[in-house]
mmCIF file of C-alpha atoms and ligand atoms in Angstrom:
data_model
loop_
_atom_site.group_PDB
_atom_site.id
_atom_site.type_symbol
_atom_site.label_atom_id
_atom_site.label_comp_id
_atom_site.label_asym_id
_atom_site.label_seq_id
_atom_site.Cartn_x
_atom_site.Cartn_y
_atom_site.Cartn_z
ATOM 1 C CA UNK A 1184 -12.427 17.183 -44.865
ATOM 2 C CA UNK A 1185 -11.695 20.800 -43.837
ATOM 3 C CA UNK A 1186 -8.318 21.875 -42.468
ATOM 4 C CA UNK A 1187 -7.148 20.233 -39.284
ATOM 5 C CA UNK A 1188 -5.816 22.528 -36.553
ATOM 6 C CA UNK A 1189 -3.557 21.288 -33.795
ATOM 7 C CA UNK A 1190 -3.259 22.919 -30.379
ATOM 8 C CA UNK A 1191 -1.270 22.153 -27.252
ATOM 9 C CA UNK A 1192 -1.941 22.904 -23.592
ATOM 10 C CA UNK A 1193 -0.014 22.157 -20.442
ATOM 11 C CA UNK A 1194 -1.009 22.065 -16.804
ATOM 12 C CA UNK A 1195 -4.317 21.102 -15.189
ATOM 13 C CA UNK A 1196 -7.189 20.748 -17.642
ATOM 14 C CA UNK A 1197 -10.112 23.054 -16.913
ATOM 15 C CA UNK A 1198 -13.699 21.828 -16.649
ATOM 16 C CA UNK A 1199 -14.863 23.206 -20.007
ATOM 17 C CA UNK A 1200 -11.990 21.511 -21.830
ATOM 18 C CA UNK A 1201 -12.593 18.259 -19.935
ATOM 19 C CA UNK A 1202 -16.185 18.306 -21.113
ATOM 20 C CA UNK A 1203 -15.126 18.931 -24.727
ATOM 21 C CA UNK A 1204 -12.784 15.959 -24.452
ATOM 22 C CA UNK A 1205 -15.547 13.918 -22.835
ATOM 23 C CA UNK A 1206 -17.779 14.439 -25.867
ATOM 24 C CA UNK A 1207 -15.003 13.019 -28.054
ATOM 25 C CA UNK A 1208 -14.007 10.220 -25.685
ATOM 26 C CA UNK A 1209 -17.598 8.904 -25.550
ATOM 27 C CA UNK A 1210 -17.816 7.888 -29.228
ATOM 28 C CA UNK A 1211 -14.098 7.052 -29.410
ATOM 29 C CA UNK A 1212 -14.288 4.479 -26.637
ATOM 30 C CA UNK A 1213 -17.804 3.136 -27.196
ATOM 31 C CA UNK A 1214 -17.770 -0.643 -27.537
ATOM 32 C CA UNK A 1215 -20.136 -2.434 -29.944
ATOM 33 C CA UNK A 1216 -23.290 -3.561 -28.129
ATOM 34 C CA UNK A 1217 -22.712 -1.224 -25.204
ATOM 35 C CA UNK A 1218 -24.215 2.228 -24.616
ATOM 36 C CA UNK A 1219 -21.873 5.095 -25.437
ATOM 37 C CA UNK A 1220 -20.133 6.382 -22.294
ATOM 38 C CA UNK A 1221 -21.641 9.706 -21.172
ATOM 39 C CA UNK A 1222 -19.525 12.791 -21.885
ATOM 40 C CA UNK A 1223 -19.765 14.053 -18.296
ATOM 41 C CA UNK A 1224 -18.660 10.694 -16.950
ATOM 42 C CA UNK A 1225 -15.691 10.542 -19.334
ATOM 43 C CA UNK A 1226 -14.793 14.137 -18.448
ATOM 44 C CA UNK A 1227 -14.812 13.326 -14.740
ATOM 45 C CA UNK A 1228 -12.653 10.227 -15.236
ATOM 46 C CA UNK A 1229 -10.180 12.217 -17.307
ATOM 47 C CA UNK A 1230 -9.934 14.964 -14.717
ATOM 48 C CA UNK A 1231 -9.428 12.499 -11.862
ATOM 49 C CA UNK A 1232 -6.760 10.581 -13.759
ATOM 50 C CA UNK A 1233 -4.767 13.555 -14.983
ATOM 51 C CA UNK A 1234 -5.242 16.671 -12.881
ATOM 52 C CA UNK A 1235 -3.035 16.730 -9.810
ATOM 53 C CA UNK A 1236 0.010 15.507 -11.700
ATOM 54 C CA UNK A 1237 3.053 17.732 -11.817
ATOM 55 C CA UNK A 1238 3.311 17.629 -15.597
ATOM 56 C CA UNK A 1239 0.273 17.444 -17.841
ATOM 57 C CA UNK A 1240 0.270 17.800 -21.604
ATOM 58 C CA UNK A 1241 -2.754 17.830 -23.863
ATOM 59 C CA UNK A 1242 -2.838 18.162 -27.607
ATOM 60 C CA UNK A 1243 -5.986 18.384 -29.678
ATOM 61 C CA UNK A 1244 -6.947 18.241 -33.326
ATOM 62 C CA UNK A 1245 -9.933 20.367 -34.311
ATOM 63 C CA UNK A 1246 -11.903 20.736 -37.513
ATOM 64 C CA UNK A 1247 -14.200 23.748 -37.855
ATOM 65 C CA UNK A 1248 -13.744 24.432 -34.132
ATOM 66 C CA UNK A 1249 -14.779 20.945 -33.040
ATOM 67 C CA UNK A 1250 -12.367 18.553 -31.377
ATOM 68 C CA UNK A 1251 -11.942 15.406 -33.495
ATOM 69 C CA UNK A 1252 -8.925 13.956 -31.720
ATOM 70 C CA UNK A 1253 -6.817 14.350 -28.616
ATOM 71 C CA UNK A 1254 -3.865 12.908 -26.753
ATOM 72 C CA UNK A 1255 -3.182 13.472 -23.094
ATOM 73 C CA UNK A 1256 -0.275 12.511 -20.878
ATOM 74 C CA UNK A 1257 0.779 12.980 -17.294
ATOM 75 C CA UNK A 1258 3.748 12.524 -14.997
ATOM 76 C CA UNK A 1259 5.130 13.096 -11.549
ATOM 77 C CA UNK A 1260 8.511 11.726 -12.631
ATOM 78 C CA UNK A 1261 10.901 14.201 -14.315
ATOM 79 C CA UNK A 1262 12.494 11.420 -16.413
ATOM 80 C CA UNK A 1263 9.497 9.515 -17.752
ATOM 81 C CA UNK A 1264 6.309 10.929 -19.223
ATOM 82 C CA UNK A 1265 3.246 8.697 -19.394
ATOM 83 C CA UNK A 1266 1.210 8.947 -22.569
ATOM 84 C CA UNK A 1267 -2.098 8.168 -20.988
ATOM 85 C CA UNK A 1268 -5.069 8.371 -23.317
ATOM 86 C CA UNK A 1269 -5.985 9.469 -26.775
ATOM 87 C CA UNK A 1270 -8.318 8.904 -29.630
ATOM 88 C CA UNK A 1271 -9.713 10.162 -32.887
ATOM 89 C CA UNK A 1272 -13.411 10.268 -33.812
ATOM 90 C CA UNK A 1273 -14.298 7.450 -36.223
ATOM 91 C CA UNK A 1274 -15.082 9.765 -39.174
ATOM 92 C CA UNK A 1275 -11.694 11.483 -38.832
ATOM 93 C CA UNK A 1276 -9.494 8.384 -38.680
ATOM 94 C CA UNK A 1277 -6.820 7.251 -41.148
ATOM 95 C CA UNK A 1278 -5.718 10.786 -41.952
ATOM 96 C CA UNK A 1279 -2.615 10.807 -39.806
ATOM 97 C CA UNK A 1280 -4.204 12.693 -36.885
ATOM 98 C CA UNK A 1281 -3.086 10.250 -34.160
ATOM 99 C CA UNK A 1282 0.412 10.204 -35.629
ATOM 100 C CA UNK A 1283 0.610 14.009 -35.644
ATOM 101 C CA UNK A 1284 -0.655 14.194 -32.039
ATOM 102 C CA UNK A 1285 2.060 11.691 -31.067
ATOM 103 C CA UNK A 1286 4.696 13.841 -32.788
ATOM 104 C CA UNK A 1287 3.511 16.912 -30.854
ATOM 105 C CA UNK A 1288 3.664 15.014 -27.564
ATOM 106 C CA UNK A 1289 7.133 13.741 -28.421
ATOM 107 C CA UNK A 1290 8.410 17.254 -29.187
ATOM 108 C CA UNK A 1291 6.909 18.651 -25.980
ATOM 109 C CA UNK A 1292 8.563 15.879 -23.936
ATOM 110 C CA UNK A 1293 11.902 16.611 -25.574
ATOM 111 C CA UNK A 1294 11.591 20.338 -24.822
ATOM 112 C CA UNK A 1295 10.647 19.612 -21.210
ATOM 113 C CA UNK A 1296 13.701 17.352 -20.755
ATOM 114 C CA UNK A 1297 11.925 14.006 -20.366
ATOM 115 C CA UNK A 1298 14.125 11.050 -21.290
ATOM 116 C CA UNK A 1299 11.445 8.430 -21.863
ATOM 117 C CA UNK A 1300 7.816 8.176 -22.827
ATOM 118 C CA UNK A 1301 5.866 5.200 -21.552
ATOM 119 C CA UNK A 1302 2.471 3.985 -22.608
ATOM 120 C CA UNK A 1303 0.225 0.930 -22.412
ATOM 121 C CA UNK A 1304 -2.001 -0.556 -25.067
ATOM 122 C CA UNK A 1305 -4.476 -3.416 -25.099
ATOM 123 C CA UNK A 1306 -2.824 -6.397 -26.821
ATOM 124 C CA UNK A 1307 -5.476 -6.433 -29.568
ATOM 125 C CA UNK A 1308 -5.467 -2.706 -30.346
ATOM 126 C CA UNK A 1309 -3.710 -3.138 -33.682
ATOM 127 C CA UNK A 1310 -4.048 0.497 -34.693
ATOM 128 C CA UNK A 1311 -2.499 1.891 -31.520
ATOM 129 C CA UNK A 1312 0.226 -0.751 -31.382
ATOM 130 C CA UNK A 1313 1.132 0.014 -34.999
ATOM 131 C CA UNK A 1314 1.254 3.766 -34.403
ATOM 132 C CA UNK A 1315 3.427 3.305 -31.326
ATOM 133 C CA UNK A 1316 5.836 0.900 -33.009
ATOM 134 C CA UNK A 1317 6.094 3.184 -36.061
ATOM 135 C CA UNK A 1318 6.810 6.071 -33.670
ATOM 136 C CA UNK A 1319 9.798 4.220 -32.231
ATOM 137 C CA UNK A 1320 8.338 2.653 -29.083
ATOM 138 C CA UNK A 1321 9.723 -0.715 -27.959
ATOM 139 C CA UNK A 1322 7.779 -3.347 -26.085
ATOM 140 C CA UNK A 1323 8.931 -3.291 -22.469
ATOM 141 C CA UNK A 1324 6.599 -5.894 -21.032
ATOM 142 C CA UNK A 1325 3.101 -7.240 -20.699
ATOM 143 C CA UNK A 1326 0.740 -7.843 -17.804
ATOM 144 C CA UNK A 1327 -2.771 -9.084 -17.174
ATOM 145 C CA UNK A 1328 -4.931 -6.100 -16.300
ATOM 146 C CA UNK A 1329 -7.484 -7.055 -13.631
ATOM 147 C CA UNK A 1330 -6.396 -10.633 -14.158
ATOM 148 C CA UNK A 1331 -7.804 -11.147 -17.631
ATOM 149 C CA UNK A 1332 -6.935 -8.404 -20.126
ATOM 150 C CA UNK A 1333 -3.451 -8.538 -21.635
ATOM 151 C CA UNK A 1334 -1.804 -5.129 -21.764
ATOM 152 C CA UNK A 1335 1.385 -4.283 -23.631
ATOM 153 C CA UNK A 1336 3.752 -1.786 -21.991
ATOM 154 C CA UNK A 1337 5.782 0.288 -24.447
ATOM 155 C CA UNK A 1338 8.667 2.675 -23.888
ATOM 156 C CA UNK A 1339 10.521 5.086 -26.081
ATOM 157 C CA UNK A 1340 13.699 7.080 -25.495
ATOM 158 C CA UNK A 1341 12.927 10.683 -26.317
ATOM 159 C CA UNK A 1342 14.962 11.614 -29.374
ATOM 160 C CA UNK A 1343 17.986 13.680 -28.470
ATOM 161 C CA UNK A 1344 18.144 12.510 -24.858
ATOM 162 C CA UNK A 1345 20.556 9.935 -23.502
HETATM 163 C C1 COA B 2219 -5.937 4.320 -32.609
HETATM 164 C C2 COA B 2219 -6.451 5.618 -33.223
HETATM 165 C C3 COA B 2219 -6.130 6.752 -32.232
HETATM 166 C C4 COA B 2219 -5.734 5.887 -34.573
HETATM 167 O O1 COA B 2219 -6.064 7.188 -35.030
HETATM 168 P P1 COA B 2219 -5.816 7.641 -36.558
HETATM 169 O O2 COA B 2219 -5.817 9.131 -36.574
HETATM 170 O O3 COA B 2219 -6.767 6.952 -37.428
HETATM 171 O O4 COA B 2219 -4.349 7.068 -36.836
HETATM 172 P P2 COA B 2219 -3.357 7.538 -38.024
HETATM 173 O O5 COA B 2219 -4.151 7.985 -39.215
HETATM 174 O O6 COA B 2219 -2.367 8.508 -37.484
HETATM 175 O O7 COA B 2219 -2.643 6.157 -38.383
HETATM 176 C C5 COA B 2219 -1.244 6.022 -38.344
HETATM 177 C C6 COA B 2219 -0.870 4.583 -38.681
HETATM 178 O O8 COA B 2219 -1.438 3.672 -37.761
HETATM 179 C C7 COA B 2219 -1.825 2.470 -38.429
HETATM 180 N N1 COA B 2219 -3.271 2.307 -38.270
HETATM 181 C C8 COA B 2219 -4.200 3.264 -38.055
HETATM 182 N N2 COA B 2219 -5.426 2.708 -37.914
HETATM 183 C C9 COA B 2219 -5.250 1.364 -38.076
HETATM 184 C C10 COA B 2219 -6.126 0.264 -38.033
HETATM 185 N N3 COA B 2219 -7.435 0.404 -37.797
HETATM 186 N N4 COA B 2219 -5.591 -0.985 -38.196
HETATM 187 C C11 COA B 2219 -4.256 -1.141 -38.394
HETATM 188 N N5 COA B 2219 -3.387 -0.110 -38.449
HETATM 189 C C12 COA B 2219 -3.869 1.114 -38.295
HETATM 190 C C13 COA B 2219 -1.415 2.626 -39.867
HETATM 191 O O9 COA B 2219 -0.123 2.078 -39.993
HETATM 192 C C14 COA B 2219 -1.366 4.113 -40.039
HETATM 193 O O10 COA B 2219 -0.441 4.536 -40.984
HETATM 194 P P3 COA B 2219 -0.854 4.597 -42.553
HETATM 195 O O11 COA B 2219 -2.107 5.427 -42.604
HETATM 196 O O12 COA B 2219 0.330 5.254 -43.159
HETATM 197 O O13 COA B 2219 -1.076 3.194 -42.962
HETATM 198 C C15 COA B 2219 -7.974 5.548 -33.503
HETATM 199 O O14 COA B 2219 -8.232 4.389 -34.284
HETATM 200 C C16 COA B 2219 -8.816 5.501 -32.234
HETATM 201 O O15 COA B 2219 -9.207 6.548 -31.715
HETATM 202 N N6 COA B 2219 -9.114 4.281 -31.737
HETATM 203 C C17 COA B 2219 -9.947 4.113 -30.533
HETATM 204 C C18 COA B 2219 -9.326 4.689 -29.273
HETATM 205 C C19 COA B 2219 -8.024 4.030 -28.883
HETATM 206 O O16 COA B 2219 -7.822 2.845 -29.101
HETATM 207 N N7 COA B 2219 -7.135 4.824 -28.275
HETATM 208 C C20 COA B 2219 -5.843 4.328 -27.792
HETATM 209 C C21 COA B 2219 -5.864 3.816 -26.398
HETATM 210 S S1 COA B 2219 -6.045 5.115 -25.187
#
């Protein structure tokens, strides 16, 4: 694969960027046997979930100008940053992209003075759980999302903070 470029952005995500992320999120989150989520729909969901927060951080991985992976987080709390959503296109997986995006988010949180990063993962998302545990997250709890889907809550003290 060609060289991977990483970029970071902070603050509200503009419409064009949301749409670029939507085109990645569609294939990333498509479930077998279900139609792929439409890019515009994913873009709208992303914008609604993230924009309006006081702190927003986005990092992307691009190859030949096309986004192949992203990680986005949000917060209104100056102590704890929420790592909200991320993914890597299937053809670009297992090359360390998600791990590098996590490192960029971690460094940004440290520079911004956050003390903790929190995230949630589906209990059966082995890849994401592994990445988070390798990155130093600890399991802080579990809950049943909408009554039937077990979610794992993970927290990490940002390196260098108390
Ligand atoms: C989870 C996901 C982001 C991983 O992206 P990736 O770029 O392939 O991950 P990395 O290459 O950085 O992998 C880092 C480590 O995670 C673990 N890992 C990655 N994919 C794995 C898999 N399918 N099964 C088990 N462990 C896995 C490995 O330990 C790997 O380290 P190694 O390569 O040294 O063995 C990607 O599979 C994805 O987009 N999944 C669908 C979307 C999703 O679940 N997003 C998270 C919830 S919002």
